[in-house]
């Protein structure tokens, strides 16, 4: 039975769909639990609340499966990931995308990015832009593998790293989205 609850086993044997649900204030405890173990400088409850109040597109990603297994990673109550998007006039700015550490390396982020690109196309936004730490090799590799290009650098973008005492630049990446005419 323990093997059935192992996320690697479940995700390899499952073709769970991702369910994007609007993030609510009630979701923030779960979101902050993932955020806190995922980032050197995690967003605060205030950052998430402000994004929700500002009308940013904020989503919690949970599994959508037939025959959900309560208490497993296929339980729709389990938060897999989340994202925050800022819709600008002619582009969609990805502000935060985070997958639960136990569920990384299973293609969830790539599937989320594909869905986000679909939303951009539906909303007639021809470009998605994001910032990423150059030291976040997994994220940079993912973005490059799905067609994002480096378009610039934001100097000293991230707060001081307490280990190095230095601020880190952000690599700005973008992807053009094909729109239906």
JSON list of C-alpha atoms in Angstrom, two decimals:
[
{"chain": "A", "resi": 1, "resn": "UNK", "atom": "CA", "xyz": [0.00, 0.00, 0.00]},
{"chain": "A", "resi": 2, "resn": "UNK", "atom": "CA", "xyz": [2.87, 2.41, 0.74]},
{"chain": "A", "resi": 3, "resn": "UNK", "atom": "CA", "xyz": [4.06, 2.09, -2.86]},
{"chain": "A", "resi": 4, "resn": "UNK", "atom": "CA", "xyz": [0.62, 3.16, -4.11]},
{"chain": "A", "resi": 5, "resn": "UNK", "atom": "CA", "xyz": [1.03, 6.46, -2.25]},
{"chain": "A", "resi": 6, "resn": "UNK", "atom": "CA", "xyz": [4.52, 7.17, -3.59]},
{"chain": "A", "resi": 7, "resn": "UNK", "atom": "CA", "xyz": [4.28, 10.21, -5.91]},
{"chain": "A", "resi": 8, "resn": "UNK", "atom": "CA", "xyz": [6.73, 8.75, -8.45]},
{"chain": "A", "resi": 9, "resn": "UNK", "atom": "CA", "xyz": [4.69, 5.58, -8.80]},
{"chain": "A", "resi": 10, "resn": "UNK", "atom": "CA", "xyz": [1.40, 7.45, -8.93]},
{"chain": "A", "resi": 11, "resn": "UNK", "atom": "CA", "xyz": [2.53, 10.00, -11.50]},
{"chain": "A", "resi": 12, "resn": "UNK", "atom": "CA", "xyz": [4.18, 7.42, -13.74]},
{"chain": "A", "resi": 13, "resn": "UNK", "atom": "CA", "xyz": [1.08, 5.23, -13.74]},
{"chain": "A", "resi": 14, "resn": "UNK", "atom": "CA", "xyz": [-1.36, 8.11, -13.99]},
{"chain": "A", "resi": 15, "resn": "UNK", "atom": "CA", "xyz": [-2.38, 10.44, -16.73]},
{"chain": "A", "resi": 16, "resn": "UNK", "atom": "CA", "xyz": [-3.91, 12.90, -14.30]},
{"chain": "A", "resi": 17, "resn": "UNK", "atom": "CA", "xyz": [-5.17, 16.07, -15.89]},
{"chain": "A", "resi": 18, "resn": "UNK", "atom": "CA", "xyz": [-4.28, 19.38, -14.31]},
{"chain": "A", "resi": 19, "resn": "UNK", "atom": "CA", "xyz": [-7.17, 21.29, -12.85]},
{"chain": "A", "resi": 20, "resn": "UNK", "atom": "CA", "xyz": [-6.55, 25.06, -12.76]},
{"chain": "A", "resi": 21, "resn": "UNK", "atom": "CA", "xyz": [-8.76, 26.56, -10.06]},
{"chain": "A", "resi": 22, "resn": "UNK", "atom": "CA", "xyz": [-8.86, 30.25, -9.18]},
{"chain": "A", "resi": 23, "resn": "UNK", "atom": "CA", "xyz": [-6.66, 30.89, -6.14]},
{"chain": "A", "resi": 24, "resn": "UNK", "atom": "CA", "xyz": [-8.60, 32.13, -3.12]},
{"chain": "A", "resi": 25, "resn": "UNK", "atom": "CA", "xyz": [-7.46, 33.60, 0.17]},
{"chain": "A", "resi": 26, "resn": "UNK", "atom": "CA", "xyz": [-8.45, 30.26, 1.74]},
{"chain": "A", "resi": 27, "resn": "UNK", "atom": "CA", "xyz": [-5.75, 28.56, -0.39]},
{"chain": "A", "resi": 28, "resn": "UNK", "atom": "CA", "xyz": [-2.90, 30.70, 0.92]},
{"chain": "A", "resi": 29, "resn": "UNK", "atom": "CA", "xyz": [-1.83, 28.42, 3.79]},
{"chain": "A", "resi": 30, "resn": "UNK", "atom": "CA", "xyz": [-1.20, 25.59, 1.31]},
{"chain": "A", "resi": 31, "resn": "UNK", "atom": "CA", "xyz": [0.39, 27.94, -1.21]},
{"chain": "A", "resi": 32, "resn": "UNK", "atom": "CA", "xyz": [2.70, 29.46, 1.42]},
{"chain": "A", "resi": 33, "resn": "UNK", "atom": "CA", "xyz": [3.77, 26.00, 2.62]},
{"chain": "A", "resi": 34, "resn": "UNK", "atom": "CA", "xyz": [5.06, 25.21, -0.88]},
{"chain": "A", "resi": 35, "resn": "UNK", "atom": "CA", "xyz": [6.40, 28.72, -1.48]},
{"chain": "A", "resi": 36, "resn": "UNK", "atom": "CA", "xyz": [8.39, 28.69, 1.76]},
{"chain": "A", "resi": 37, "resn": "UNK", "atom": "CA", "xyz": [10.36, 25.56, 0.88]},
{"chain": "A", "resi": 38, "resn": "UNK", "atom": "CA", "xyz": [10.76, 26.42, -2.79]},
{"chain": "A", "resi": 39, "resn": "UNK", "atom": "CA", "xyz": [12.39, 29.84, -2.93]},
{"chain": "A", "resi": 40, "resn": "UNK", "atom": "CA", "xyz": [15.34, 31.65, -1.34]},
{"chain": "A", "resi": 41, "resn": "UNK", "atom": "CA", "xyz": [13.11, 34.70, -0.96]},
{"chain": "A", "resi": 42, "resn": "UNK", "atom": "CA", "xyz": [9.53, 33.40, -0.89]},
{"chain": "A", "resi": 43, "resn": "UNK", "atom": "CA", "xyz": [6.56, 35.58, -1.54]},
{"chain": "A", "resi": 44, "resn": "UNK", "atom": "CA", "xyz": [4.71, 36.58, 1.61]},
{"chain": "A", "resi": 45, "resn": "UNK", "atom": "CA", "xyz": [1.02, 36.23, 2.38]},
{"chain": "A", "resi": 46, "resn": "UNK", "atom": "CA", "xyz": [0.83, 39.96, 1.63]},
{"chain": "A", "resi": 47, "resn": "UNK", "atom": "CA", "xyz": [2.38, 39.47, -1.82]},
{"chain": "A", "resi": 48, "resn": "UNK", "atom": "CA", "xyz": [-0.20, 36.82, -2.70]},
{"chain": "A", "resi": 49, "resn": "UNK", "atom": "CA", "xyz": [-3.09, 38.80, -1.18]},
{"chain": "A", "resi": 50, "resn": "UNK", "atom": "CA", "xyz": [-2.02, 41.90, -3.10]},
{"chain": "A", "resi": 51, "resn": "UNK", "atom": "CA", "xyz": [-1.90, 39.92, -6.35]},
{"chain": "A", "resi": 52, "resn": "UNK", "atom": "CA", "xyz": [-5.39, 38.57, -5.72]},
{"chain": "A", "resi": 53, "resn": "UNK", "atom": "CA", "xyz": [-6.69, 42.05, -4.86]},
{"chain": "A", "resi": 54, "resn": "UNK", "atom": "CA", "xyz": [-5.06, 43.53, -7.97]},
{"chain": "A", "resi": 55, "resn": "UNK", "atom": "CA", "xyz": [-6.91, 41.06, -10.17]},
{"chain": "A", "resi": 56, "resn": "UNK", "atom": "CA", "xyz": [-3.88, 39.11, -11.30]},
{"chain": "A", "resi": 57, "resn": "UNK", "atom": "CA", "xyz": [-4.78, 35.71, -12.69]},
{"chain": "A", "resi": 58, "resn": "UNK", "atom": "CA", "xyz": [-3.89, 33.36, -9.86]},
{"chain": "A", "resi": 59, "resn": "UNK", "atom": "CA", "xyz": [-4.43, 29.61, -10.06]},
{"chain": "A", "resi": 60, "resn": "UNK", "atom": "CA", "xyz": [-4.03, 26.61, -7.82]},
{"chain": "A", "resi": 61, "resn": "UNK", "atom": "CA", "xyz": [-3.22, 23.44, -9.74]},
{"chain": "A", "resi": 62, "resn": "UNK", "atom": "CA", "xyz": [-4.61, 20.18, -8.43]},
{"chain": "A", "resi": 63, "resn": "UNK", "atom": "CA", "xyz": [-5.03, 16.75, -10.00]},
{"chain": "A", "resi": 64, "resn": "UNK", "atom": "CA", "xyz": [-8.22, 16.03, -11.88]},
{"chain": "A", "resi": 65, "resn": "UNK", "atom": "CA", "xyz": [-8.59, 12.29, -12.11]},
{"chain": "A", "resi": 66, "resn": "UNK", "atom": "CA", "xyz": [-11.25, 9.67, -12.28]},
{"chain": "A", "resi": 67, "resn": "UNK", "atom": "CA", "xyz": [-11.20, 7.48, -9.20]},
{"chain": "A", "resi": 68, "resn": "UNK", "atom": "CA", "xyz": [-9.25, 9.93, -7.05]},
{"chain": "A", "resi": 69, "resn": "UNK", "atom": "CA", "xyz": [-7.29, 8.27, -4.27]},
{"chain": "A", "resi": 70, "resn": "UNK", "atom": "CA", "xyz": [-7.90, 10.11, -1.01]},
{"chain": "A", "resi": 71, "resn": "UNK", "atom": "CA", "xyz": [-4.73, 10.75, 0.95]},
{"chain": "A", "resi": 72, "resn": "UNK", "atom": "CA", "xyz": [-2.53, 10.22, -2.11]},
{"chain": "A", "resi": 73, "resn": "UNK", "atom": "CA", "xyz": [-1.09, 12.70, -4.57]},
{"chain": "A", "resi": 74, "resn": "UNK", "atom": "CA", "xyz": [-4.11, 11.96, -6.76]},
{"chain": "A", "resi": 75, "resn": "UNK", "atom": "CA", "xyz": [-6.43, 13.44, -4.15]},
{"chain": "A", "resi": 76, "resn": "UNK", "atom": "CA", "xyz": [-7.92, 16.62, -5.69]},
{"chain": "A", "resi": 77, "resn": "UNK", "atom": "CA", "xyz": [-7.52, 18.27, -2.29]},
{"chain": "A", "resi": 78, "resn": "UNK", "atom": "CA", "xyz": [-3.72, 18.09, -2.63]},
{"chain": "A", "resi": 79, "resn": "UNK", "atom": "CA", "xyz": [-2.14, 21.26, -4.05]},
{"chain": "A", "resi": 80, "resn": "UNK", "atom": "CA", "xyz": [0.35, 20.30, -6.75]},
{"chain": "A", "resi": 81, "resn": "UNK", "atom": "CA", "xyz": [1.37, 23.76, -7.92]},
{"chain": "A", "resi": 82, "resn": "UNK", "atom": "CA", "xyz": [0.26, 27.34, -8.46]},
{"chain": "A", "resi": 83, "resn": "UNK", "atom": "CA", "xyz": [0.92, 30.29, -10.70]},
{"chain": "A", "resi": 84, "resn": "UNK", "atom": "CA", "xyz": [0.34, 34.02, -10.77]},
{"chain": "A", "resi": 85, "resn": "UNK", "atom": "CA", "xyz": [-0.05, 35.84, -14.08]},
{"chain": "A", "resi": 86, "resn": "UNK", "atom": "CA", "xyz": [-0.27, 39.56, -14.76]},
{"chain": "A", "resi": 87, "resn": "UNK", "atom": "CA", "xyz": [-2.21, 40.40, -17.91]},
{"chain": "A", "resi": 88, "resn": "UNK", "atom": "CA", "xyz": [-0.79, 43.54, -19.51]},
{"chain": "A", "resi": 89, "resn": "UNK", "atom": "CA", "xyz": [-2.06, 45.23, -22.65]},
{"chain": "A", "resi": 90, "resn": "UNK", "atom": "CA", "xyz": [-0.26, 43.04, -25.15]},
{"chain": "A", "resi": 91, "resn": "UNK", "atom": "CA", "xyz": [1.58, 40.44, -23.11]},
{"chain": "A", "resi": 92, "resn": "UNK", "atom": "CA", "xyz": [1.12, 38.05, -20.23]},
{"chain": "A", "resi": 93, "resn": "UNK", "atom": "CA", "xyz": [3.70, 38.39, -17.47]},
{"chain": "A", "resi": 94, "resn": "UNK", "atom": "CA", "xyz": [4.38, 35.21, -15.49]},
{"chain": "A", "resi": 95, "resn": "UNK", "atom": "CA", "xyz": [5.07, 36.43, -11.96]},
{"chain": "A", "resi": 96, "resn": "UNK", "atom": "CA", "xyz": [5.28, 33.13, -10.08]},
{"chain": "A", "resi": 97, "resn": "UNK", "atom": "CA", "xyz": [5.07, 29.47, -11.02]},
{"chain": "A", "resi": 98, "resn": "UNK", "atom": "CA", "xyz": [5.89, 26.86, -8.40]},
{"chain": "A", "resi": 99, "resn": "UNK", "atom": "CA", "xyz": [5.46, 23.10, -8.27]},
{"chain": "A", "resi": 100, "resn": "UNK", "atom": "CA", "xyz": [5.50, 21.25, -4.95]},
{"chain": "A", "resi": 101, "resn": "UNK", "atom": "CA", "xyz": [9.04, 19.93, -4.37]},
{"chain": "A", "resi": 102, "resn": "UNK", "atom": "CA", "xyz": [7.82, 16.33, -4.06]},
{"chain": "A", "resi": 103, "resn": "UNK", "atom": "CA", "xyz": [6.21, 16.55, -7.49]},
{"chain": "A", "resi": 104, "resn": "UNK", "atom": "CA", "xyz": [9.02, 18.11, -9.50]},
{"chain": "A", "resi": 105, "resn": "UNK", "atom": "CA", "xyz": [10.65, 16.42, -12.49]},
{"chain": "A", "resi": 106, "resn": "UNK", "atom": "CA", "xyz": [7.36, 14.88, -13.65]},
{"chain": "A", "resi": 107, "resn": "UNK", "atom": "CA", "xyz": [6.52, 17.42, -16.35]},
{"chain": "A", "resi": 108, "resn": "UNK", "atom": "CA", "xyz": [3.95, 19.36, -14.34]},
{"chain": "A", "resi": 109, "resn": "UNK", "atom": "CA", "xyz": [5.63, 22.73, -14.94]},
{"chain": "A", "resi": 110, "resn": "UNK", "atom": "CA", "xyz": [5.86, 22.07, -18.68]},
{"chain": "A", "resi": 111, "resn": "UNK", "atom": "CA", "xyz": [2.17, 21.13, -18.76]},
{"chain": "A", "resi": 112, "resn": "UNK", "atom": "CA", "xyz": [1.34, 24.28, -16.80]},
{"chain": "A", "resi": 113, "resn": "UNK", "atom": "CA", "xyz": [3.36, 26.42, -19.22]},
{"chain": "A", "resi": 114, "resn": "UNK", "atom": "CA", "xyz": [1.51, 24.83, -22.15]},
{"chain": "A", "resi": 115, "resn": "UNK", "atom": "CA", "xyz": [-1.82, 25.72, -20.51]},
{"chain": "A", "resi": 116, "resn": "UNK", "atom": "CA", "xyz": [-0.63, 29.27, -19.78]},
{"chain": "A", "resi": 117, "resn": "UNK", "atom": "CA", "xyz": [0.35, 29.67, -23.44]},
{"chain": "A", "resi": 118, "resn": "UNK", "atom": "CA", "xyz": [-3.15, 28.51, -24.39]},
{"chain": "A", "resi": 119, "resn": "UNK", "atom": "CA", "xyz": [-4.66, 31.16, -22.13]},
{"chain": "A", "resi": 120, "resn": "UNK", "atom": "CA", "xyz": [-2.43, 33.83, -23.68]},
{"chain": "A", "resi": 121, "resn": "UNK", "atom": "CA", "xyz": [-3.57, 32.79, -27.17]},
{"chain": "A", "resi": 122, "resn": "UNK", "atom": "CA", "xyz": [-7.26, 32.79, -26.14]},
{"chain": "A", "resi": 123, "resn": "UNK", "atom": "CA", "xyz": [-6.84, 36.28, -24.70]},
{"chain": "A", "resi": 124, "resn": "UNK", "atom": "CA", "xyz": [-5.03, 37.52, -27.83]},
{"chain": "A", "resi": 125, "resn": "UNK", "atom": "CA", "xyz": [-1.79, 38.19, -25.97]},
{"chain": "A", "resi": 126, "resn": "UNK", "atom": "CA", "xyz": [1.03, 37.59, -28.44]},
{"chain": "A", "resi": 127, "resn": "UNK", "atom": "CA", "xyz": [3.81, 37.26, -25.90]},
{"chain": "A", "resi": 128, "resn": "UNK", "atom": "CA", "xyz": [4.61, 35.81, -22.48]},
{"chain": "A", "resi": 129, "resn": "UNK", "atom": "CA", "xyz": [7.43, 37.34, -20.48]},
{"chain": "A", "resi": 130, "resn": "UNK", "atom": "CA", "xyz": [9.05, 36.14, -17.25]},
{"chain": "A", "resi": 131, "resn": "UNK", "atom": "CA", "xyz": [12.05, 36.63, -15.00]},
{"chain": "A", "resi": 132, "resn": "UNK", "atom": "CA", "xyz": [14.13, 33.73, -13.70]},
{"chain": "A", "resi": 133, "resn": "UNK", "atom": "CA", "xyz": [17.23, 33.41, -11.56]},
{"chain": "A", "resi": 134, "resn": "UNK", "atom": "CA", "xyz": [20.18, 32.40, -13.75]},
{"chain": "A", "resi": 135, "resn": "UNK", "atom": "CA", "xyz": [21.13, 30.01, -10.91]},
{"chain": "A", "resi": 136, "resn": "UNK", "atom": "CA", "xyz": [17.78, 28.21, -11.25]},
{"chain": "A", "resi": 137, "resn": "UNK", "atom": "CA", "xyz": [19.14, 25.85, -13.89]},
{"chain": "A", "resi": 138, "resn": "UNK", "atom": "CA", "xyz": [16.08, 23.59, -13.91]},
{"chain": "A", "resi": 139, "resn": "UNK", "atom": "CA", "xyz": [13.74, 26.49, -14.67]},
{"chain": "A", "resi": 140, "resn": "UNK", "atom": "CA", "xyz": [16.05, 28.07, -17.27]},
{"chain": "A", "resi": 141, "resn": "UNK", "atom": "CA", "xyz": [16.42, 24.69, -19.01]},
{"chain": "A", "resi": 142, "resn": "UNK", "atom": "CA", "xyz": [12.65, 24.15, -18.97]},
{"chain": "A", "resi": 143, "resn": "UNK", "atom": "CA", "xyz": [11.90, 27.57, -20.43]},
{"chain": "A", "resi": 144, "resn": "UNK", "atom": "CA", "xyz": [14.53, 27.19, -23.15]},
{"chain": "A", "resi": 145, "resn": "UNK", "atom": "CA", "xyz": [13.30, 23.68, -24.00]},
{"chain": "A", "resi": 146, "resn": "UNK", "atom": "CA", "xyz": [9.79, 25.00, -24.68]},
{"chain": "A", "resi": 147, "resn": "UNK", "atom": "CA", "xyz": [10.88, 27.94, -26.81]},
{"chain": "A", "resi": 148, "resn": "UNK", "atom": "CA", "xyz": [11.52, 30.84, -24.47]},
{"chain": "A", "resi": 149, "resn": "UNK", "atom": "CA", "xyz": [14.40, 33.11, -25.45]},
{"chain": "A", "resi": 150, "resn": "UNK", "atom": "CA", "xyz": [16.63, 35.27, -23.29]},
{"chain": "A", "resi": 151, "resn": "UNK", "atom": "CA", "xyz": [15.81, 38.88, -24.08]},
{"chain": "A", "resi": 152, "resn": "UNK", "atom": "CA", "xyz": [17.57, 40.77, -21.30]},
{"chain": "A", "resi": 153, "resn": "UNK", "atom": "CA", "xyz": [18.80, 41.07, -17.76]},
{"chain": "A", "resi": 154, "resn": "UNK", "atom": "CA", "xyz": [17.40, 42.95, -14.78]},
{"chain": "A", "resi": 155, "resn": "UNK", "atom": "CA", "xyz": [20.42, 43.89, -12.70]},
{"chain": "A", "resi": 156, "resn": "UNK", "atom": "CA", "xyz": [20.26, 43.13, -8.96]},
{"chain": "A", "resi": 157, "resn": "UNK", "atom": "CA", "xyz": [16.64, 42.07, -9.32]},
{"chain": "A", "resi": 158, "resn": "UNK", "atom": "CA", "xyz": [16.49, 39.53, -6.51]},
{"chain": "A", "resi": 159, "resn": "UNK", "atom": "CA", "xyz": [17.07, 40.33, -2.80]},
{"chain": "A", "resi": 160, "resn": "UNK", "atom": "CA", "xyz": [20.40, 39.72, -1.13]},
{"chain": "A", "resi": 161, "resn": "UNK", "atom": "CA", "xyz": [21.34, 36.06, -0.77]},
{"chain": "A", "resi": 162, "resn": "UNK", "atom": "CA", "xyz": [22.21, 35.61, 2.90]},
{"chain": "A", "resi": 163, "resn": "UNK", "atom": "CA", "xyz": [24.88, 33.03, 2.03]},
{"chain": "A", "resi": 164, "resn": "UNK", "atom": "CA", "xyz": [26.76, 35.12, -0.54]},
{"chain": "A", "resi": 165, "resn": "UNK", "atom": "CA", "xyz": [25.75, 38.60, 0.62]},
{"chain": "A", "resi": 166, "resn": "UNK", "atom": "CA", "xyz": [25.03, 39.48, -3.02]},
{"chain": "A", "resi": 167, "resn": "UNK", "atom": "CA", "xyz": [21.95, 40.30, -5.03]},
{"chain": "A", "resi": 168, "resn": "UNK", "atom": "CA", "xyz": [21.23, 38.19, -8.08]},
{"chain": "A", "resi": 169, "resn": "UNK", "atom": "CA", "xyz": [20.29, 39.45, -11.52]},
{"chain": "A", "resi": 170, "resn": "UNK", "atom": "CA", "xyz": [17.19, 38.15, -13.28]},
{"chain": "A", "resi": 171, "resn": "UNK", "atom": "CA", "xyz": [17.29, 36.71, -16.76]},
{"chain": "A", "resi": 172, "resn": "UNK", "atom": "CA", "xyz": [14.32, 38.05, -18.70]},
{"chain": "A", "resi": 173, "resn": "UNK", "atom": "CA", "xyz": [12.84, 35.50, -21.08]},
{"chain": "A", "resi": 174, "resn": "UNK", "atom": "CA", "xyz": [9.97, 35.73, -23.54]},
{"chain": "A", "resi": 175, "resn": "UNK", "atom": "CA", "xyz": [8.08, 33.64, -26.03]},
{"chain": "A", "resi": 176, "resn": "UNK", "atom": "CA", "xyz": [5.90, 34.76, -28.90]},
{"chain": "A", "resi": 177, "resn": "UNK", "atom": "CA", "xyz": [2.52, 33.09, -28.94]},
{"chain": "A", "resi": 178, "resn": "UNK", "atom": "CA", "xyz": [0.87, 32.21, -32.23]},
{"chain": "A", "resi": 179, "resn": "UNK", "atom": "CA", "xyz": [-2.54, 33.82, -32.36]},
{"chain": "A", "resi": 180, "resn": "UNK", "atom": "CA", "xyz": [-5.42, 32.63, -34.51]},
{"chain": "A", "resi": 181, "resn": "UNK", "atom": "CA", "xyz": [-6.49, 35.26, -37.01]}
]
